[in-house]
């Protein structure tokens, strides 16, 4: 009897595998027919089924899957079915999370819809995945021109200003301020000043996705990614101990443009004083 049961289970598994292979084969044929008739939505659905049933085929069907995705996304865009479009890209990125072409295409749709900060994140990821991907690099630089204000470059090249900030931070750290929070870190320059001055713990928050990614690159290029904790958050949303373990002894910021009024920097500083900064005894 045990041998009979084992044979039954073996035959059952064999039948399931044969059924899976048959369904995959038919779905691939159907997908191809749909592409030929330009029924891109149905072709995309067939490829989703194939990839979920047979993930081992990811490499062989990748190009035709991408083609069906991009064509279907164009149709969804023209029909203003934005949520469906995003759902398709989310499904695609679940299957191919490290595909620079899909990331770049998602960024292009976001950029056209006006979501420039989010688009920059996808372009940046595509470039990180493939530094030689010319389209993604061009897209990232283009969206960065929209998001990075020109005064950033002027400030970064103002040697006198930078040295003044550096000296002030060094004096504060030497006087006993060993934990630092940088609000609106931008490129991360003040955070790096604090770490170089000898601060034991440095935290930095940045609301802009583009500037946050830029700060990560700059900090990593200076070998400080393990010493400075970067948070993609508004300072008002920072919680203790969820985001930082305890109150800090020094808050620094250089948000001195129109953000002083438009981005609530006054409220941010009050919040930092009341909730994030150590109070004098």
Coordinates of N, CA and C in Angstrom, one line a residue, residues 53-269:
X53 N 4.0 31.7 -13.4 CA 4.0 30.3 -13.4 C 5.4 29.7 -13.7
X54 N 6.2 30.4 -14.5 CA 7.5 29.9 -14.8 C 8.6 31.0 -14.7
X55 N 8.9 31.4 -13.5 CA 9.9 32.4 -13.3 C 11.3 32.1 -13.9
X56 N 11.5 30.9 -14.2 CA 12.8 30.5 -14.9 C 12.9 31.1 -16.3
X57 N 11.8 31.6 -16.8 CA 11.7 32.2 -18.2 C 12.0 33.7 -18.2
X58 N 12.3 34.3 -17.0 CA 12.4 35.7 -16.9 C 13.4 36.3 -18.0
X59 N 14.5 35.6 -18.1 CA 15.6 36.1 -19.0 C 15.1 36.0 -20.5
X60 N 14.5 34.9 -20.8 CA 14.2 34.7 -22.3 C 13.0 35.5 -22.7
X61 N 12.1 35.9 -21.9 CA 10.9 36.7 -22.3 C 11.0 38.1 -21.9
X62 N 12.2 38.5 -21.4 CA 12.3 39.9 -20.8 C 12.0 41.0 -21.8
X63 N 12.6 40.9 -23.0 CA 12.5 41.9 -24.0 C 11.0 42.1 -24.5
X64 N 10.4 40.9 -24.8 CA 9.0 41.0 -25.3 C 8.1 41.4 -24.2
X65 N 8.4 41.1 -22.9 CA 7.6 41.5 -21.8 C 7.7 43.1 -21.7
X66 N 8.9 43.6 -21.8 CA 9.1 45.0 -21.7 C 8.3 45.7 -22.8
X67 N 8.4 45.2 -24.0 CA 7.8 45.8 -25.2 C 6.3 45.9 -24.9
X68 N 5.7 44.8 -24.5 CA 4.2 44.8 -24.2 C 3.8 45.7 -23.1
X69 N 4.7 45.8 -22.1 CA 4.5 46.7 -20.9 C 4.5 48.2 -21.4
X70 N 5.5 48.5 -22.2 CA 5.6 49.9 -22.6 C 4.5 50.3 -23.6
X71 N 4.1 49.4 -24.5 CA 3.0 49.7 -25.4 C 1.7 49.8 -24.7
X72 N 1.5 48.9 -23.7 CA 0.2 49.0 -22.9 C 0.2 50.2 -22.1
X73 N 1.3 50.6 -21.5 CA 1.4 51.8 -20.7 C 1.1 53.1 -21.5
X74 N 1.5 53.1 -22.8 CA 1.2 54.2 -23.6 C -0.3 54.3 -23.8
X75 N -1.0 53.2 -24.0 CA -2.4 53.2 -24.2 C -3.1 53.7 -22.9
X76 N -2.7 53.1 -21.8 CA -3.3 53.5 -20.5 C -3.1 55.0 -20.3
X77 N -1.9 55.6 -20.7 CA -1.7 57.0 -20.5 C -2.6 57.8 -21.4
X78 N -2.8 57.4 -22.6 CA -3.7 58.1 -23.5 C -5.1 58.1 -23.1
X79 N -5.5 57.0 -22.3 CA -6.9 56.9 -21.8 C -7.0 57.5 -20.4
X80 N -6.0 58.1 -19.9 CA -5.9 58.7 -18.6 C -6.2 57.7 -17.5
X81 N -5.9 56.4 -17.7 CA -6.0 55.4 -16.7 C -4.7 55.3 -15.9
X82 N -4.5 56.4 -15.1 CA -3.2 56.6 -14.5 C -2.9 55.5 -13.4
X83 N -3.9 55.2 -12.6 CA -3.7 54.2 -11.6 C -3.4 52.8 -12.2
X84 N -4.1 52.5 -13.3 CA -3.8 51.2 -13.9 C -2.4 51.2 -14.5
X85 N -1.9 52.3 -15.0 CA -0.6 52.4 -15.5 C 0.4 52.2 -14.4
X86 N 0.3 52.8 -13.3 CA 1.2 52.6 -12.1 C 1.1 51.2 -11.6
X87 N -0.1 50.6 -11.6 CA -0.2 49.2 -11.2 C 0.6 48.3 -12.0
X88 N 0.6 48.5 -13.3 CA 1.4 47.7 -14.3 C 2.9 47.8 -14.0
X89 N 3.3 49.0 -13.8 CA 4.8 49.2 -13.5 C 5.2 48.6 -12.1
X90 N 4.3 48.7 -11.2 CA 4.6 48.0 -9.9 C 4.7 46.5 -10.0
X91 N 3.8 45.9 -10.8 CA 3.8 44.5 -11.1 C 5.1 44.1 -11.8
X92 N 5.5 45.0 -12.8 CA 6.7 44.7 -13.6 C 8.0 44.8 -12.7
X93 N 8.0 45.8 -11.8 CA 9.1 45.9 -10.9 C 9.2 44.9 -9.8
X94 N 8.1 44.3 -9.5 CA 8.1 43.1 -8.6 C 8.8 42.0 -9.3
X95 N 8.6 41.8 -10.6 CA 9.2 40.7 -11.3 C 10.7 41.0 -11.7
X96 N 10.9 42.3 -12.0 CA 12.3 42.7 -12.4 C 12.7 43.9 -11.6
X97 N 12.9 43.7 -10.3 CA 13.2 44.9 -9.4 C 14.5 45.7 -9.8
X98 N 15.4 45.0 -10.5 CA 16.7 45.7 -10.8 C 16.8 45.9 -12.3
X99 N 15.7 46.2 -13.0 CA 15.8 46.4 -14.4 C 15.8 47.9 -14.7
X100 N 16.9 48.4 -15.2 CA 17.1 49.9 -15.4 C 16.2 50.4 -16.4
X101 N 15.8 49.6 -17.4 CA 15.0 50.1 -18.5 C 13.5 50.3 -18.0
X102 N 13.0 49.4 -17.2 CA 11.7 49.6 -16.6 C 11.7 50.8 -15.7
X103 N 12.7 50.9 -14.8 CA 12.8 52.1 -13.9 C 12.8 53.4 -14.7
X104 N 13.6 53.5 -15.8 CA 13.7 54.7 -16.6 C 12.3 55.0 -17.2
X105 N 11.7 54.0 -17.7 CA 10.3 54.2 -18.3 C 9.3 54.7 -17.3
X106 N 9.3 54.1 -16.1 CA 8.5 54.6 -15.1 C 8.7 56.1 -14.7
X107 N 10.0 56.4 -14.7 CA 10.4 57.8 -14.4 C 9.9 58.7 -15.5
X108 N 9.9 58.3 -16.7 CA 9.5 59.2 -17.8 C 8.0 59.5 -17.7
X109 N 7.2 58.4 -17.4 CA 5.8 58.7 -17.2 C 5.5 59.6 -16.0
X110 N 6.2 59.4 -14.9 CA 6.0 60.3 -13.8 C 6.4 61.7 -14.1
X111 N 7.5 61.9 -14.8 CA 7.9 63.3 -15.2 C 6.9 64.0 -16.0
X112 N 6.3 63.2 -17.0 CA 5.3 63.9 -17.9 C 4.1 64.2 -17.1
X113 N 3.8 63.5 -16.0 CA 2.6 63.8 -15.2 C 2.9 64.9 -14.2
X114 N 4.1 65.4 -14.1 CA 4.4 66.4 -13.2 C 5.0 66.0 -11.9
X115 N 5.2 64.7 -11.7 CA 5.8 64.1 -10.4 C 7.3 64.1 -10.6
X116 N 7.9 65.3 -10.6 CA 9.3 65.3 -10.9 C 10.2 64.7 -9.8
X117 N 9.9 64.9 -8.6 CA 10.7 64.4 -7.5 C 10.7 62.9 -7.6
X118 N 9.5 62.3 -7.7 CA 9.4 60.8 -7.8 C 10.1 60.3 -9.1
X119 N 10.0 61.1 -10.2 CA 10.6 60.6 -11.4 C 12.1 60.6 -11.2
X120 N 12.7 61.6 -10.5 CA 14.1 61.7 -10.3 C 14.6 60.4 -9.6
X121 N 13.8 59.9 -8.6 CA 14.2 58.7 -7.9 C 14.3 57.5 -8.8
X122 N 13.4 57.4 -9.8 CA 13.5 56.2 -10.7 C 14.6 56.4 -11.7
X123 N 14.9 57.6 -12.1 CA 16.0 57.9 -13.0 C 17.3 57.6 -12.3
X124 N 17.4 58.0 -11.1 CA 18.6 57.8 -10.3 C 18.9 56.3 -10.1
X125 N 17.8 55.6 -9.8 CA 17.9 54.1 -9.6 C 18.4 53.5 -10.9
X126 N 17.9 53.9 -12.0 CA 18.3 53.3 -13.3 C 19.8 53.6 -13.6
X127 N 20.2 54.8 -13.2 CA 21.6 55.1 -13.4 C 22.5 54.3 -12.5
X128 N 22.1 54.1 -11.2 CA 22.8 53.3 -10.3 C 23.0 51.9 -10.8
X129 N 21.9 51.4 -11.4 CA 21.9 50.0 -11.9 C 22.8 49.8 -13.1
X130 N 22.8 50.9 -13.9 CA 23.6 50.8 -15.1 C 24.2 52.2 -15.4
X131 N 25.4 52.5 -14.9 CA 26.0 53.9 -15.1 C 26.2 54.3 -16.5
X132 N 26.2 53.3 -17.4 CA 26.4 53.6 -18.9 C 25.0 53.8 -19.6
X133 N 23.9 53.8 -18.9 CA 22.6 53.9 -19.5 C 22.4 55.4 -19.9
X134 N 22.7 55.7 -21.1 CA 22.7 57.2 -21.5 C 21.3 57.8 -21.4
X135 N 20.2 57.1 -21.7 CA 18.9 57.7 -21.6 C 18.6 58.1 -20.2
X136 N 18.9 57.2 -19.3 CA 18.6 57.4 -17.9 C 19.4 58.6 -17.3
X137 N 20.7 58.7 -17.7 CA 21.5 59.8 -17.3 C 21.0 61.1 -17.8
X138 N 20.6 61.1 -19.0 CA 20.1 62.4 -19.6 C 18.8 62.8 -18.9
X139 N 17.9 61.8 -18.6 CA 16.7 62.1 -17.9 C 16.9 62.6 -16.5
X140 N 17.9 61.9 -15.8 CA 18.2 62.4 -14.4 C 18.7 63.8 -14.4
X141 N 19.6 64.1 -15.3 CA 20.2 65.5 -15.3 C 19.1 66.5 -15.7
X142 N 18.2 66.1 -16.6 CA 17.1 67.0 -17.0 C 16.2 67.3 -15.8
X143 N 15.8 66.3 -15.1 CA 14.9 66.5 -14.0 C 15.6 67.2 -12.8
X144 N 16.9 66.9 -12.7 CA 17.7 67.6 -11.6 C 17.7 69.1 -11.8
X145 N 17.7 69.5 -13.1 CA 17.7 71.0 -13.4 C 16.5 71.6 -12.9
X146 N 15.4 70.9 -12.9 CA 14.1 71.4 -12.4 C 14.1 71.5 -10.9
X147 N 14.8 70.5 -10.3 CA 14.6 70.4 -8.8 C 15.7 71.0 -8.0
X148 N 16.9 71.1 -8.5 CA 18.0 71.6 -7.7 C 18.1 73.1 -8.1
X149 N 17.8 73.9 -7.1 CA 17.9 75.4 -7.3 C 19.3 75.8 -7.6
X150 N 19.5 76.8 -8.5 CA 20.8 77.3 -8.9 C 21.6 77.9 -7.7
X151 N 20.9 78.4 -6.7 CA 21.6 79.0 -5.6 C 22.4 77.9 -4.8
X152 N 22.0 76.6 -4.9 CA 22.8 75.6 -4.3 C 24.2 75.6 -4.7
X153 N 24.4 75.8 -6.1 CA 25.8 75.7 -6.6 C 26.6 77.0 -6.2
X154 N 25.9 78.1 -6.1 CA 26.6 79.3 -5.7 C 27.0 79.2 -4.2
X155 N 26.1 78.7 -3.4 CA 26.5 78.5 -2.0 C 27.6 77.5 -1.8
X156 N 27.6 76.4 -2.5 CA 28.6 75.4 -2.4 C 30.0 75.9 -2.8
X157 N 30.0 76.9 -3.7 CA 31.3 77.4 -4.1 C 31.7 78.7 -3.4
X158 N 30.9 79.1 -2.3 CA 31.2 80.2 -1.5 C 32.2 79.8 -0.4
X159 N 33.5 79.9 -0.6 CA 34.4 79.4 0.3 C 34.3 80.1 1.7
X160 N 34.2 81.4 1.7 CA 34.1 82.2 2.9 C 32.9 81.7 3.7
X161 N 31.8 81.5 3.1 CA 30.6 81.1 3.8 C 30.8 79.7 4.4
X162 N 31.3 78.8 3.6 CA 31.5 77.4 4.0 C 32.5 77.4 5.2
X163 N 33.5 78.1 5.2 CA 34.5 78.1 6.3 C 33.9 78.7 7.6
X164 N 33.0 79.7 7.4 CA 32.3 80.2 8.6 C 31.4 79.2 9.2
X165 N 30.6 78.5 8.4 CA 29.8 77.4 8.9 C 30.7 76.3 9.6
X166 N 31.7 75.9 9.0 CA 32.6 74.9 9.5 C 33.2 75.3 10.9
X167 N 33.6 76.6 11.0 CA 34.2 77.1 12.2 C 33.1 77.1 13.3
X168 N 31.9 77.5 13.0 CA 30.8 77.6 14.0 C 30.4 76.2 14.5
X169 N 30.4 75.2 13.6 CA 30.1 73.8 14.0 C 31.2 73.2 14.8
X170 N 32.4 73.5 14.4 CA 33.6 73.0 15.2 C 33.5 73.5 16.6
X171 N 33.2 74.8 16.7 CA 33.2 75.4 18.1 C 32.1 74.8 18.9
X172 N 30.9 74.5 18.3 CA 29.8 73.9 19.0 C 30.1 72.5 19.5
X173 N 30.7 71.7 18.6 CA 31.1 70.3 18.9 C 32.2 70.3 20.0
X174 N 33.1 71.2 19.9 CA 34.2 71.2 20.9 C 33.7 71.6 22.2
X175 N 32.6 72.4 22.3 CA 32.0 72.8 23.5 C 31.1 71.8 24.2
X176 N 31.0 70.6 23.5 CA 30.2 69.5 24.1 C 29.1 69.0 23.3
X177 N 28.7 69.6 22.2 CA 27.6 69.1 21.4 C 28.1 67.9 20.5
X178 N 27.8 66.7 21.0 CA 28.3 65.5 20.4 C 27.2 64.8 19.5
X179 N 26.0 65.2 19.5 CA 25.0 64.7 18.6 C 24.3 65.8 17.9
X180 N 24.2 65.6 16.5 CA 23.8 66.7 15.7 C 22.7 66.3 14.7
X181 N 21.7 67.2 14.5 CA 20.7 67.0 13.6 C 20.8 68.1 12.5
X182 N 20.9 67.7 11.3 CA 20.9 68.7 10.1 C 19.6 68.7 9.5
X183 N 18.9 69.8 9.6 CA 17.5 69.9 9.0 C 17.6 70.5 7.6
X184 N 17.1 69.8 6.6 CA 17.2 70.2 5.2 C 18.6 70.1 4.7
X185 N 19.1 68.9 4.8 CA 20.6 68.7 4.6 C 21.1 69.1 3.2
X186 N 20.2 69.0 2.2 CA 20.7 69.4 0.8 C 21.7 68.4 0.4
X187 N 22.9 68.9 0.1 CA 24.0 68.0 -0.3 C 24.7 67.3 0.8
X188 N 24.3 67.6 2.1 CA 24.9 67.0 3.2 C 26.2 67.6 3.8
X189 N 26.5 68.8 3.3 CA 27.7 69.5 3.6 C 27.8 69.8 5.1
X190 N 26.8 70.3 5.7 CA 26.8 70.6 7.2 C 27.0 69.3 8.0
X191 N 26.3 68.3 7.6 CA 26.5 67.0 8.3 C 27.9 66.5 8.3
X192 N 28.5 66.6 7.1 CA 29.9 66.2 7.0 C 30.8 67.1 7.8
X193 N 30.5 68.4 7.9 CA 31.3 69.3 8.7 C 31.2 68.8 10.2
X194 N 30.0 68.5 10.6 CA 29.8 68.0 12.0 C 30.6 66.8 12.3
X195 N 30.6 65.8 11.4 CA 31.3 64.6 11.6 C 32.8 64.8 11.6
X196 N 33.3 65.6 10.7 CA 34.7 65.9 10.7 C 35.1 66.7 11.9
X197 N 34.2 67.5 12.5 CA 34.5 68.2 13.7 C 34.6 67.3 14.9
X198 N 34.1 66.1 14.8 CA 34.2 65.1 15.9 C 32.9 64.8 16.6
X199 N 31.8 65.1 16.0 CA 30.5 64.7 16.5 C 30.3 63.2 16.5
X200 N 29.8 62.7 17.6 CA 29.7 61.2 17.7 C 28.6 60.7 16.9
X201 N 27.4 61.4 16.9 CA 26.3 61.0 16.2 C 25.7 62.1 15.3
X202 N 25.5 61.9 14.0 CA 25.1 62.9 13.1 C 23.9 62.3 12.4
X203 N 22.8 63.1 12.4 CA 21.5 62.7 11.7 C 21.2 63.9 10.7
X204 N 20.6 63.5 9.6 CA 20.3 64.6 8.6 C 19.0 64.2 8.0
X205 N 18.1 65.2 7.8 CA 16.8 64.9 7.2 C 16.7 65.8 5.9
X206 N 16.0 65.2 4.9 CA 15.8 66.0 3.7 C 14.5 65.5 3.1
X207 N 13.6 66.5 2.8 CA 12.3 66.2 2.3 C 12.3 65.8 0.8
X208 N 13.1 66.6 0.0 CA 13.2 66.3 -1.4 C 13.9 65.0 -1.7
X209 N 13.2 64.1 -2.5 CA 13.7 62.8 -2.9 C 15.0 63.0 -3.7
X210 N 15.0 64.0 -4.6 CA 16.2 64.2 -5.4 C 17.4 64.6 -4.6
X211 N 17.2 65.6 -3.7 CA 18.3 66.0 -2.8 C 18.7 64.9 -1.8
X212 N 17.8 64.2 -1.3 CA 18.1 63.1 -0.5 C 19.0 62.1 -1.2
X213 N 18.7 61.7 -2.4 CA 19.5 60.8 -3.1 C 20.9 61.4 -3.4
X214 N 20.9 62.7 -3.7 CA 22.2 63.4 -4.0 C 23.0 63.4 -2.7
X215 N 22.4 63.6 -1.6 CA 23.2 63.6 -0.3 C 23.7 62.3 0.0
X216 N 23.0 61.2 -0.3 CA 23.5 59.9 -0.1 C 24.7 59.6 -0.9
X217 N 24.7 60.1 -2.2 CA 25.9 59.9 -3.1 C 27.1 60.7 -2.6
X218 N 26.8 61.9 -2.1 CA 27.9 62.8 -1.7 C 28.5 62.2 -0.4
X219 N 27.7 61.8 0.5 CA 28.2 61.2 1.8 C 29.0 60.0 1.5
X220 N 28.4 59.1 0.6 CA 29.1 57.9 0.3 C 30.5 58.2 -0.4
X221 N 30.5 59.2 -1.2 CA 31.7 59.5 -1.9 C 32.8 60.0 -0.9
X222 N 32.4 60.5 0.2 CA 33.3 60.9 1.3 C 33.5 59.9 2.4
X223 N 33.0 58.7 2.1 CA 33.2 57.5 3.0 C 32.6 57.8 4.4
X224 N 31.4 58.4 4.4 CA 30.7 58.7 5.7 C 29.4 58.1 5.7
X225 N 29.0 57.2 4.8 CA 27.7 56.6 4.8 C 27.3 55.8 6.1
X226 N 28.3 55.3 6.8 CA 28.1 54.6 8.0 C 28.1 55.5 9.2
X227 N 28.5 56.8 9.0 CA 28.7 57.7 10.2 C 27.6 58.8 10.2
X228 N 26.9 58.9 9.1 CA 25.8 59.9 9.0 C 24.5 59.2 8.6
X229 N 23.5 59.3 9.5 CA 22.2 58.7 9.2 C 21.3 59.7 8.5
X230 N 21.0 59.4 7.2 CA 20.2 60.2 6.4 C 18.7 59.8 6.4
X231 N 17.8 60.7 6.6 CA 16.4 60.4 6.7 C 15.7 61.1 5.6
X232 N 14.9 60.4 4.8 CA 14.0 61.1 3.8 C 12.7 61.4 4.5
X233 N 12.8 62.5 5.2 CA 11.7 62.9 6.1 C 11.7 64.4 6.2
X234 N 10.5 64.9 6.5 CA 10.4 66.3 6.9 C 10.7 66.3 8.4
X235 N 11.4 67.4 8.9 CA 11.8 67.4 10.3 C 10.7 67.3 11.2
X236 N 9.5 67.8 10.8 CA 8.3 67.7 11.7 C 7.8 66.3 11.9
X237 N 8.3 65.4 11.0 CA 7.8 64.0 11.1 C 8.8 63.1 11.9
X238 N 9.9 63.7 12.3 CA 10.9 62.8 13.0 C 10.4 62.5 14.4
X239 N 10.5 61.2 14.7 CA 10.1 60.8 16.0 C 11.2 60.1 16.8
X240 N 11.2 60.2 18.1 CA 12.2 59.6 19.0 C 11.4 58.4 19.7
X241 N 11.9 57.2 19.7 CA 13.2 56.7 19.2 C 13.0 56.1 17.8
X242 N 11.9 56.3 17.1 CA 11.6 55.6 15.8 C 12.7 56.0 14.8
X243 N 13.0 57.2 14.7 CA 14.0 57.7 13.6 C 15.4 58.0 14.2
X244 N 15.4 58.6 15.3 CA 16.7 58.9 16.0 C 16.5 58.4 17.4
X245 N 17.6 57.9 18.0 CA 17.4 57.2 19.3 C 17.1 58.2 20.5
X246 N 17.6 59.4 20.4 CA 17.4 60.3 21.5 C 17.5 61.8 21.0
X247 N 17.2 62.7 21.9 CA 17.3 64.1 21.6 C 18.8 64.4 21.3
X248 N 19.0 65.4 20.3 CA 20.3 65.8 19.9 C 20.7 67.0 20.7
X249 N 22.0 67.3 20.7 CA 22.5 68.5 21.5 C 22.8 69.7 20.5
X250 N 22.7 69.5 19.2 CA 22.9 70.6 18.3 C 22.0 70.4 17.0
X251 N 21.3 71.5 16.6 CA 20.6 71.5 15.4 C 21.2 72.5 14.4
X252 N 21.5 72.1 13.2 CA 22.0 73.0 12.2 C 21.1 73.0 11.0
X253 N 21.0 74.1 10.3 CA 20.2 74.2 9.1 C 20.7 75.4 8.3
X254 N 20.5 75.3 7.0 CA 20.8 76.4 6.1 C 19.7 76.7 5.1
X255 N 18.5 76.5 5.6 CA 17.3 76.7 4.8 C 17.0 78.2 4.8
X256 N 17.6 78.9 3.9 CA 17.6 80.4 4.0 C 17.0 81.0 2.8
X257 N 16.3 80.2 1.9 CA 15.7 80.8 0.7 C 14.2 81.1 1.0
X258 N 13.4 81.0 0.0 CA 11.9 81.2 0.2 C 11.3 80.2 1.1
X259 N 12.0 79.0 1.3 CA 11.6 78.0 2.2 C 11.4 78.5 3.6
X260 N 12.0 79.6 3.9 CA 11.9 80.1 5.3 C 10.4 80.4 5.6
X261 N 9.6 80.7 4.5 CA 8.2 81.0 4.7 C 7.4 79.8 4.1
X262 N 7.8 79.3 2.9 CA 6.9 78.4 2.2 C 7.0 77.0 2.7
X263 N 8.1 76.6 3.3 CA 8.3 75.2 3.8 C 8.2 75.0 5.3
X264 N 7.9 76.1 6.0 CA 7.7 76.0 7.4 C 8.9 75.8 8.2
X265 N 10.0 76.4 7.8 CA 11.3 76.2 8.6 C 11.2 76.7 10.0
X266 N 10.4 77.8 10.2 CA 10.2 78.3 11.5 C 9.6 77.2 12.4
X267 N 8.5 76.6 11.9 CA 7.8 75.6 12.6 C 8.8 74.4 12.8
X268 N 9.6 74.1 11.8 CA 10.6 73.0 12.0 C 11.5 73.2 13.1
X269 N 12.0 74.5 13.2 CA 13.0 74.8 14.3 C 12.3 74.8 15.6

